[in-house]
Tab-separated table of C-alpha atoms in Angstrom:
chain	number	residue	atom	x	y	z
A	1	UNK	CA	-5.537	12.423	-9.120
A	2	UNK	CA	-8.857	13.300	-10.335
A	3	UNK	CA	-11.989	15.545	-9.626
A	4	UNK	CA	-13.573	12.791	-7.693
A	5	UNK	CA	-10.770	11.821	-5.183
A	6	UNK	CA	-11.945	15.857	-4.058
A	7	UNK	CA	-15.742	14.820	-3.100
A	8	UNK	CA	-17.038	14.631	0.609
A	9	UNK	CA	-20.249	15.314	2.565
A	10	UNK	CA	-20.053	18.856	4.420
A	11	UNK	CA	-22.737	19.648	6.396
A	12	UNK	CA	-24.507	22.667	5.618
A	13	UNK	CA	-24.454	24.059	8.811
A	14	UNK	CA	-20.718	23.750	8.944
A	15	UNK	CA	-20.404	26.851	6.185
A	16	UNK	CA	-19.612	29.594	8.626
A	17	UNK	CA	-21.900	32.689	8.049
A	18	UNK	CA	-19.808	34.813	10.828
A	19	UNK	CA	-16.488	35.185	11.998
A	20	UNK	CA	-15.399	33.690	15.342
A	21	UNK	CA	-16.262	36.394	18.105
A	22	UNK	CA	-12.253	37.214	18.549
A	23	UNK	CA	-9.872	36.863	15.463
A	24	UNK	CA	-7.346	34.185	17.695
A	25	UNK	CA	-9.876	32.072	19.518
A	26	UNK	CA	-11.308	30.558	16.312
A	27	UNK	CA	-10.398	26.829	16.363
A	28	UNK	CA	-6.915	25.389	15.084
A	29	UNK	CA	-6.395	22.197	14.020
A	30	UNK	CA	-2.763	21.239	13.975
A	31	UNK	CA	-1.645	18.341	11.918
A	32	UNK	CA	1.921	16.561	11.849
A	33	UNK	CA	2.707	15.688	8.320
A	34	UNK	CA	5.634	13.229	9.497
A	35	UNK	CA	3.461	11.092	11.944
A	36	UNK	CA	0.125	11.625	11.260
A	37	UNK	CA	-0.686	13.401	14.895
A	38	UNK	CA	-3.857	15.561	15.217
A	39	UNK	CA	-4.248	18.572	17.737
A	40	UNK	CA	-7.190	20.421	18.764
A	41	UNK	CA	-6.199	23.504	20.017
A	42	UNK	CA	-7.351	27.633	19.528
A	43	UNK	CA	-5.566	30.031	17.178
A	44	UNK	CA	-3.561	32.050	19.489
A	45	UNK	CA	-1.778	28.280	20.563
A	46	UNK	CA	-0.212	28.608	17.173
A	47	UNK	CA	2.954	30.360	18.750
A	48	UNK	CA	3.698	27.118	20.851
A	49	UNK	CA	5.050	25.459	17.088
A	50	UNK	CA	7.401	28.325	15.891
A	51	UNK	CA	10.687	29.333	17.777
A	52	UNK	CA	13.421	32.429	17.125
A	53	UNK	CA	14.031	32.715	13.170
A	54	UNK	CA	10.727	30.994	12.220
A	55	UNK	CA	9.348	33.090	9.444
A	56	UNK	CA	5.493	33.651	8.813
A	57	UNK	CA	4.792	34.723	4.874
A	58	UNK	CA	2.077	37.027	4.927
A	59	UNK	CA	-0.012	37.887	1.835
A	60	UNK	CA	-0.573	41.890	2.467
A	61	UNK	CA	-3.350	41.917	-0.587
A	62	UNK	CA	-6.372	44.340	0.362
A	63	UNK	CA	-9.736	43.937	-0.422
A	64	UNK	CA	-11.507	46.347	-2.222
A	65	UNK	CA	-15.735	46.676	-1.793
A	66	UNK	CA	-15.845	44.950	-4.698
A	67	UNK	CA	-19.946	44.677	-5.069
A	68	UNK	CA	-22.276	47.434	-6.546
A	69	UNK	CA	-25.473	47.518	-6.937
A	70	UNK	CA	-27.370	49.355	-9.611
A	71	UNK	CA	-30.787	49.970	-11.853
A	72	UNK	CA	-30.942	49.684	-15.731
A	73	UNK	CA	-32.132	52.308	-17.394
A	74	UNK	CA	-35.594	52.627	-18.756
A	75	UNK	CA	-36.497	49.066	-16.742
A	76	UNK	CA	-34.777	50.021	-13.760
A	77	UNK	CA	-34.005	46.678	-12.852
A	78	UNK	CA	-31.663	45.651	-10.145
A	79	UNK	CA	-28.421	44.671	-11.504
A	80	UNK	CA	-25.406	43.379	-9.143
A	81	UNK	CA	-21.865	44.185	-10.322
A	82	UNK	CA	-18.817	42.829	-9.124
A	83	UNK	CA	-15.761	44.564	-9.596
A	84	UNK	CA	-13.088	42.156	-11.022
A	85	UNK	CA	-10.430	44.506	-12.027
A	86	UNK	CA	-9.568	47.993	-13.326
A	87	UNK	CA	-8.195	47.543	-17.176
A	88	UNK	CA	-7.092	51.265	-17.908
A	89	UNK	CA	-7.198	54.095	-14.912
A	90	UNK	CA	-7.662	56.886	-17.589
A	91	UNK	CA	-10.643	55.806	-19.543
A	92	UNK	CA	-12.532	53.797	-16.320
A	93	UNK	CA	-12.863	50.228	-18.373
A	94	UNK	CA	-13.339	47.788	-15.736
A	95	UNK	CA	-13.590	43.794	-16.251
A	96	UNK	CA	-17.009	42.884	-14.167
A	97	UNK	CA	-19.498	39.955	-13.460
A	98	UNK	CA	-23.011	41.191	-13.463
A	99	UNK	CA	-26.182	39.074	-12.019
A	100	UNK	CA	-28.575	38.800	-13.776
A	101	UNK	CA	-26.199	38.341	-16.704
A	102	UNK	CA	-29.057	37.921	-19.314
A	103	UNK	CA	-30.010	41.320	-19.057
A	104	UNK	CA	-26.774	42.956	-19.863
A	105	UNK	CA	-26.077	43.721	-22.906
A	106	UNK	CA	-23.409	45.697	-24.732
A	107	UNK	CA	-24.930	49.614	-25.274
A	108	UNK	CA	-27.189	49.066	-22.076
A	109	UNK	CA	-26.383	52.049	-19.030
A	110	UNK	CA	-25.993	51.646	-15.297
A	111	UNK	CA	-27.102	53.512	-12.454
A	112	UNK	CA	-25.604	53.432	-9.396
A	113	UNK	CA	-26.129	55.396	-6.165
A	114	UNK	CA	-29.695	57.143	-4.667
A	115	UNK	CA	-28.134	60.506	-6.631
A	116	UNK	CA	-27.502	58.414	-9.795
A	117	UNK	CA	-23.652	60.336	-9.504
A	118	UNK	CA	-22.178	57.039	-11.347
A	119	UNK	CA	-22.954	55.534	-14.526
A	120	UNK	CA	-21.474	52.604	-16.508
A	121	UNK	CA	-21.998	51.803	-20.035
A	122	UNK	CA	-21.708	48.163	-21.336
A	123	UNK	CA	-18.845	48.058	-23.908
A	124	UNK	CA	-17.951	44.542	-24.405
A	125	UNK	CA	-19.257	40.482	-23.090
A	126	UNK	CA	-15.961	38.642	-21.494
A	127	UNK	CA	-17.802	35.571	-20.474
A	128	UNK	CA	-21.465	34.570	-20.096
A	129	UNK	CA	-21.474	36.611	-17.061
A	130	UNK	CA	-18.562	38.920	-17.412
A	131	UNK	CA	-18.880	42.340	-18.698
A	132	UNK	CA	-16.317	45.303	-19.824
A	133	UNK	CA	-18.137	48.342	-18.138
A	134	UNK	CA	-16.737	51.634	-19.085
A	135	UNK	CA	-17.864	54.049	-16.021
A	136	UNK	CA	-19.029	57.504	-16.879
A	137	UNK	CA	-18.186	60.476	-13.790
A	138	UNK	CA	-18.116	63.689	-13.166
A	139	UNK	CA	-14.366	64.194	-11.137
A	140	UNK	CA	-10.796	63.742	-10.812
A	141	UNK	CA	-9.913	60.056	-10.986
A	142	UNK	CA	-9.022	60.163	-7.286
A	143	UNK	CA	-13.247	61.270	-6.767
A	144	UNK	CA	-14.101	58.272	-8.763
A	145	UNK	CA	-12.362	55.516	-6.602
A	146	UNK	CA	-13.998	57.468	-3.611
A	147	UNK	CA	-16.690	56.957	-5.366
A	148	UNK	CA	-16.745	53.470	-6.075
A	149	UNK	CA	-15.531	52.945	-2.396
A	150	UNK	CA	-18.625	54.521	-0.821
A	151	UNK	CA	-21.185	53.085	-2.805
A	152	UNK	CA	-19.378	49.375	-2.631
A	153	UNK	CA	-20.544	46.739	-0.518
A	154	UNK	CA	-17.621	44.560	1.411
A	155	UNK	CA	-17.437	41.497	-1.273
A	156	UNK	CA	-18.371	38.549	0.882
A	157	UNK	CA	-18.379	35.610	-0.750
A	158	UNK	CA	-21.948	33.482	-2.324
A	159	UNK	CA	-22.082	30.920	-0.409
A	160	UNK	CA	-22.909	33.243	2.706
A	161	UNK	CA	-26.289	33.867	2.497
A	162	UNK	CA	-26.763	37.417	4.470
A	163	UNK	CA	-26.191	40.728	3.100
A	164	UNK	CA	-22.860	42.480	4.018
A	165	UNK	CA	-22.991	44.279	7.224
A	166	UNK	CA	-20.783	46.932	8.649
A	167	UNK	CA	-18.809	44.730	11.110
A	168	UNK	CA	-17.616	42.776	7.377
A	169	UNK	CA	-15.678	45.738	6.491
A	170	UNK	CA	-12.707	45.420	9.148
A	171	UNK	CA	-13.228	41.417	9.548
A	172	UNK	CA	-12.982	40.338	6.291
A	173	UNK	CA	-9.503	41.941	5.996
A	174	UNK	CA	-6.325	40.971	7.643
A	175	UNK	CA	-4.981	43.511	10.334
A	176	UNK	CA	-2.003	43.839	7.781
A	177	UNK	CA	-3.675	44.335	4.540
A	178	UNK	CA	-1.265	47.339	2.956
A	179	UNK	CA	-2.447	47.235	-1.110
A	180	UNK	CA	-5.813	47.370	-2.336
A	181	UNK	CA	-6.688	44.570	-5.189
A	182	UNK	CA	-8.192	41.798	-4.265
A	183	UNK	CA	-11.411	40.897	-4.518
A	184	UNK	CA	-11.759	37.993	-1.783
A	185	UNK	CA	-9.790	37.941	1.403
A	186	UNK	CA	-6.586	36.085	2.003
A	187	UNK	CA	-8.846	34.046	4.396
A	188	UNK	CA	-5.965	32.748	6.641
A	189	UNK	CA	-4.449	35.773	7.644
A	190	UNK	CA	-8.219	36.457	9.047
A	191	UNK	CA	-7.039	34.545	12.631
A	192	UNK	CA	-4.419	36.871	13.130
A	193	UNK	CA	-4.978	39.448	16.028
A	194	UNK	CA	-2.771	43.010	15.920
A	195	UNK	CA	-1.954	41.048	20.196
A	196	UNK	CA	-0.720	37.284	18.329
A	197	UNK	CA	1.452	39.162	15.914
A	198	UNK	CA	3.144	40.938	18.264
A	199	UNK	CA	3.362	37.664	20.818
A	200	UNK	CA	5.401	36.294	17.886
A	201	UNK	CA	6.974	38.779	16.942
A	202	UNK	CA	8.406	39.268	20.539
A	203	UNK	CA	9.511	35.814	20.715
A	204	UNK	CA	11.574	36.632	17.363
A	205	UNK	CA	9.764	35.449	14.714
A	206	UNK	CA	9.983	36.872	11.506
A	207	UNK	CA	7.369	38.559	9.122
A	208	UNK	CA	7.433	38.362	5.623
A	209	UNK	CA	5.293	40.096	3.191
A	210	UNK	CA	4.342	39.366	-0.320
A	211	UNK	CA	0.916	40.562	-2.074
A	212	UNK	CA	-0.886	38.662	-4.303
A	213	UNK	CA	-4.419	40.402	-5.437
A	214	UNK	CA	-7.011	37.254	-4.691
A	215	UNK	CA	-9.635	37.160	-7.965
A	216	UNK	CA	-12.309	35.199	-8.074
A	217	UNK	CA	-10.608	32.559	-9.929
A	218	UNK	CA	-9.585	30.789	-6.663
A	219	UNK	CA	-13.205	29.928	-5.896
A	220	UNK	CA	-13.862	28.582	-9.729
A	221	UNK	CA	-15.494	25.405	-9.444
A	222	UNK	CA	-12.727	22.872	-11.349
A	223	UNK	CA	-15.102	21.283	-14.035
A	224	UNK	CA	-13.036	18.411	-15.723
A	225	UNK	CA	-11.675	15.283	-13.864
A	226	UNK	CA	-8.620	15.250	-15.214
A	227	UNK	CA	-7.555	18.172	-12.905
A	228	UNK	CA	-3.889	18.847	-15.645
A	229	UNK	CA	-6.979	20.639	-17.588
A	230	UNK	CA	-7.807	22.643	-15.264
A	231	UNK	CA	-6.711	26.281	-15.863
A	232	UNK	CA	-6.728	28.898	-13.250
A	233	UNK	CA	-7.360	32.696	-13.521
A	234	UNK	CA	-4.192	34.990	-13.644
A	235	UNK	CA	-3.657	36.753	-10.615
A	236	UNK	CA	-1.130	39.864	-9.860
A	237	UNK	CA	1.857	38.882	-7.844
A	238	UNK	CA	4.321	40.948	-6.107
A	239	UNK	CA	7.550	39.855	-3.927
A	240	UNK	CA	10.149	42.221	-3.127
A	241	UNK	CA	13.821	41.599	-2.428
A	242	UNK	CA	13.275	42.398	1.286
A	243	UNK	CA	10.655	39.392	1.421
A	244	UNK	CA	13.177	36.998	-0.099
A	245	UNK	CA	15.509	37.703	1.747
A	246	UNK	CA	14.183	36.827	4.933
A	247	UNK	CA	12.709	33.535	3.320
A	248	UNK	CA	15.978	32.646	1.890
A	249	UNK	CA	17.691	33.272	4.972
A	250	UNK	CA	15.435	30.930	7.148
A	251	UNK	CA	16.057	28.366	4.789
A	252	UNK	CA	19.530	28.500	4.672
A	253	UNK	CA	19.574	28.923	8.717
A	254	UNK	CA	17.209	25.644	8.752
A	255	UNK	CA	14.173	27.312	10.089
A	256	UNK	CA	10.764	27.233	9.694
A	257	UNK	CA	8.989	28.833	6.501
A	258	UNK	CA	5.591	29.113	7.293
A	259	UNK	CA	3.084	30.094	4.478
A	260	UNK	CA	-0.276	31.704	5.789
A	261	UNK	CA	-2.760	30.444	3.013
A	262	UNK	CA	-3.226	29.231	-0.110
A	263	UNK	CA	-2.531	32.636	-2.039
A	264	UNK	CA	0.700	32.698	-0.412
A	265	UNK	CA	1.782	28.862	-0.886
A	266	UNK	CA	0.957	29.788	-4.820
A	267	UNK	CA	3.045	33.196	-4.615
A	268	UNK	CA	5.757	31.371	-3.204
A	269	UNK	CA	5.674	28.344	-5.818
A	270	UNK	CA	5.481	30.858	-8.846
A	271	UNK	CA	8.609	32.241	-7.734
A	272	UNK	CA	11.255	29.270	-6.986
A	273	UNK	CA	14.832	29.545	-8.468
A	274	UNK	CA	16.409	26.332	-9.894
A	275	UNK	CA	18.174	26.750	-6.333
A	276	UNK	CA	15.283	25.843	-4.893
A	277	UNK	CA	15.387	29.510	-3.474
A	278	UNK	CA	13.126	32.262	-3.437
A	279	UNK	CA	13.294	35.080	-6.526
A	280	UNK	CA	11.834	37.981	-6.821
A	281	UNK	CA	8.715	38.228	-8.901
A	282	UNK	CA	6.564	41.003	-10.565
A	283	UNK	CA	3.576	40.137	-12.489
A	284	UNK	CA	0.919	37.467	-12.783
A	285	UNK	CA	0.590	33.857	-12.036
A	286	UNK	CA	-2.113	31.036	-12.912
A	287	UNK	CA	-0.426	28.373	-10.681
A	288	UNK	CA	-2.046	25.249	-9.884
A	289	UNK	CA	-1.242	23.279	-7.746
A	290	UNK	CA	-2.448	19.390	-7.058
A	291	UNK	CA	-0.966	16.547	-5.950
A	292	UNK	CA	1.606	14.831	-6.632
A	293	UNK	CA	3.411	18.130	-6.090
A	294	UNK	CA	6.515	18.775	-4.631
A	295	UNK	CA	7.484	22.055	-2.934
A	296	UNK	CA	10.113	24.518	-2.457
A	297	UNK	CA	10.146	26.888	-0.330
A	298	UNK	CA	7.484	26.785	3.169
A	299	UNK	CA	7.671	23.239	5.163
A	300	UNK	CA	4.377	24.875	6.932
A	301	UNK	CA	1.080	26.227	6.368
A	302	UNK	CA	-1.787	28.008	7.451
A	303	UNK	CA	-4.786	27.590	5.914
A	304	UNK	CA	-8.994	27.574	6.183
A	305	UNK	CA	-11.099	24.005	5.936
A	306	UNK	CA	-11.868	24.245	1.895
A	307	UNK	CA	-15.262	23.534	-0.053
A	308	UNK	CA	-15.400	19.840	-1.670
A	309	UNK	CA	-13.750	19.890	-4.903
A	310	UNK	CA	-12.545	22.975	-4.962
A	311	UNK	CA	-8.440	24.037	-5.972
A	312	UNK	CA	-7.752	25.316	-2.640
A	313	UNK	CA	-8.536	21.875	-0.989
A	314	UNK	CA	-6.331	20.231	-3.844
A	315	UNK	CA	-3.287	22.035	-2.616
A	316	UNK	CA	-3.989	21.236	0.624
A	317	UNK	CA	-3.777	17.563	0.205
A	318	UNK	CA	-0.784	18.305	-1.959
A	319	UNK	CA	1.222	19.852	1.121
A	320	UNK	CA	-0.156	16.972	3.471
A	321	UNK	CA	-0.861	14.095	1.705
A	322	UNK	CA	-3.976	12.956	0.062
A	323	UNK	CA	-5.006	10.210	3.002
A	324	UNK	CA	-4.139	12.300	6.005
A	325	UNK	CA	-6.184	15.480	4.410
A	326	UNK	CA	-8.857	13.325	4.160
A	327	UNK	CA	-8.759	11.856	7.542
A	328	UNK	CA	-8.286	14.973	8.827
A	329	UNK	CA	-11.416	16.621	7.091
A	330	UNK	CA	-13.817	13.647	8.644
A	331	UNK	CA	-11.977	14.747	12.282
A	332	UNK	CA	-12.985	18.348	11.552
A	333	UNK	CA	-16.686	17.561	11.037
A	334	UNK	CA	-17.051	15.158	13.638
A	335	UNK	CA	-15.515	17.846	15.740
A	336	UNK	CA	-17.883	20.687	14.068
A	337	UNK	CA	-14.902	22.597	13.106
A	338	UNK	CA	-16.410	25.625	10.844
A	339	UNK	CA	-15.600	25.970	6.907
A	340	UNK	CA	-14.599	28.305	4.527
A	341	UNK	CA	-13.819	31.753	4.865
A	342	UNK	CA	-15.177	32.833	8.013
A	343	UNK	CA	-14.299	29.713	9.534
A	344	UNK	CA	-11.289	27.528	11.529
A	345	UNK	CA	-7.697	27.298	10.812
A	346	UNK	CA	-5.553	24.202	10.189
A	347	UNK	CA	-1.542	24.510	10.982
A	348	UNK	CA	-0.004	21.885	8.566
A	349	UNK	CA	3.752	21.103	10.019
């Protein structure tokens, strides 16, 4: 497989810019791996494919309001910084992309905030636009994440071309996000209302939790066609013995293991025993995943309609083949089905 067999046409106006009016009435496209059936239905029909013992794998991640924005001292120009992650809690180093990159350079001071109450000093270039920022505050360390919190902007991603606004803080976050660390949103877990979880729930289907902190590496554009070159960003993964044990169970009870998104499909694969069961796992994974692949543990998946070319729609066509993806992709824009992270779901069974 290579780069290429990853390029289509999506019409701009597809890229969805806001989230569907109610979490469940977004659009679901359900596709049948086995015989090649395609469904249009709405989210909240998704309950009609799982019975008693089903279990739905739920990525609890939390996003953090990852975006800053701040002046440079003496020019005062305005400098964007994204929050990547925190690299030591005592002396505030954070890793960070800043925009415009050219600007920044190690020694240089940040202002942030109308009071200027937070400043961060350049200490080190990552990348050509990643920085090590080393924030200088006044407070406990607890005051300091407040801070960061207040004057943070929801993170949403580029491609959507308005500023955040205040409804962006509760939508792009799942109703069961638990631990703060991610930097985009496990977009899948978007569809879920607090009323469909608990319609499922009621008709005895299982929850499972794991959390895997989304970075930005998911939305990395692959650069080489031979995608085994391809190297992902690391990303922190947790699953807990409670969260196996469900999975395993449903397996062994022949039920359904459905995976909601990518970032749980990869959590799951980065954790498979030579059993073909589901360990435990604390720490980070750079799993990629692209067809021919063959997995382990969920025989079902929930997931967004992906950007051309990018690692997220690789895995899809993994899970369902590389023919039917693409047949189903030139379905979804004949049928104006909305991309990316604000947009439809697909149920792959």
């Amino acid at each position: 497989m290579k780069l290429s067999n990853f390029s289509f046409e999506l019409p701009k106006e597809l890229l969805a810019e806001y989230p569907a009016e109610n979490r469940d009435e977004s659009k679901l496209m359900v596709v049948h791996r086995e015989s090649g059936k395609i469904e249009h239905k709405l989210f909240k029909d998704l309950i009609d494919y799982f019975d008693e013992g089903d279990v739905m794998a739920l990525n609890n991640t939390k996003v953090f309001p990852a975006r800053l924005f701040g002046n440079k001292e003496k020019t005062g120009a305005r400098i964007e910084v994204f929050l990547l992650r925190e690299l030591n809690e005592e002396q505030r180093l954070w890793d960070v992309l800043v925009d415009p990159a050219r600007k920044i350079r190690i020694g240089n001071k940040l202002y942030f905030g109308e009071d200027e109450s937070l400043v961060a000093e350049v200490i080190d270039n990552t990348t050509s636009r990643g920085r090590t920022l080393r924030f200088l505050f006044d407070g406990s360390y607890l005051d300091f994440r407040r801070k960061l919190k207040e004057l943070g902007e929801t993170p949403l991603p580029k491609y959507i071309k308005r500023d955040a606004e205040p409804e962006d803080e509760q939508r792009y976050q799942t109703i069961y996000a638990k631990h703060e660390g991610a930097v985009a949103a496990p977009t899948a877990g978007l569809h879920f209302s607090k009323h469909l979880l608990k319609r499922l729930e009621i008709k005895g289907i299982n929850y499972a939790e794991l959390t895997l902190h989304v970075g930005l590496g998911t939305f990395n554009p692959v650069e080489v066609e031979d995608l085994s070159k391809h190297k992902m960003d690391s990303e922190e993964l947790v699953i807990d013995e409670k969260a196996t044990e469900i999975i395993n169970n449903a397996k062994s009870n022949k039920k359904r293991v459905c995976a909601v998104g990518t970032t749980v499909m990869r959590g799951l694969e980065s954790a498979v025993s030579s059993e073909r069961t589901l360990n435990t796992f604390e720490g980070w994974t750079n799993k990629f995943i692209f067809p021919p692949y063959e997995f382990s543990i969920a025989d079902s998946m929930v997931t967004n309609f992906h950007l051309p070319k990018s690692t997220l729609l690789m895995m899809v066509s993994a899970f369902m083949g590389h023919d039917l993806m693409k047949k189903a992709y030139k379905q979804a824009i004949l049928e104006q089905y909305r991309f990316y992270s604000y947009g439809d779901a697909m149920l792959i069974l």
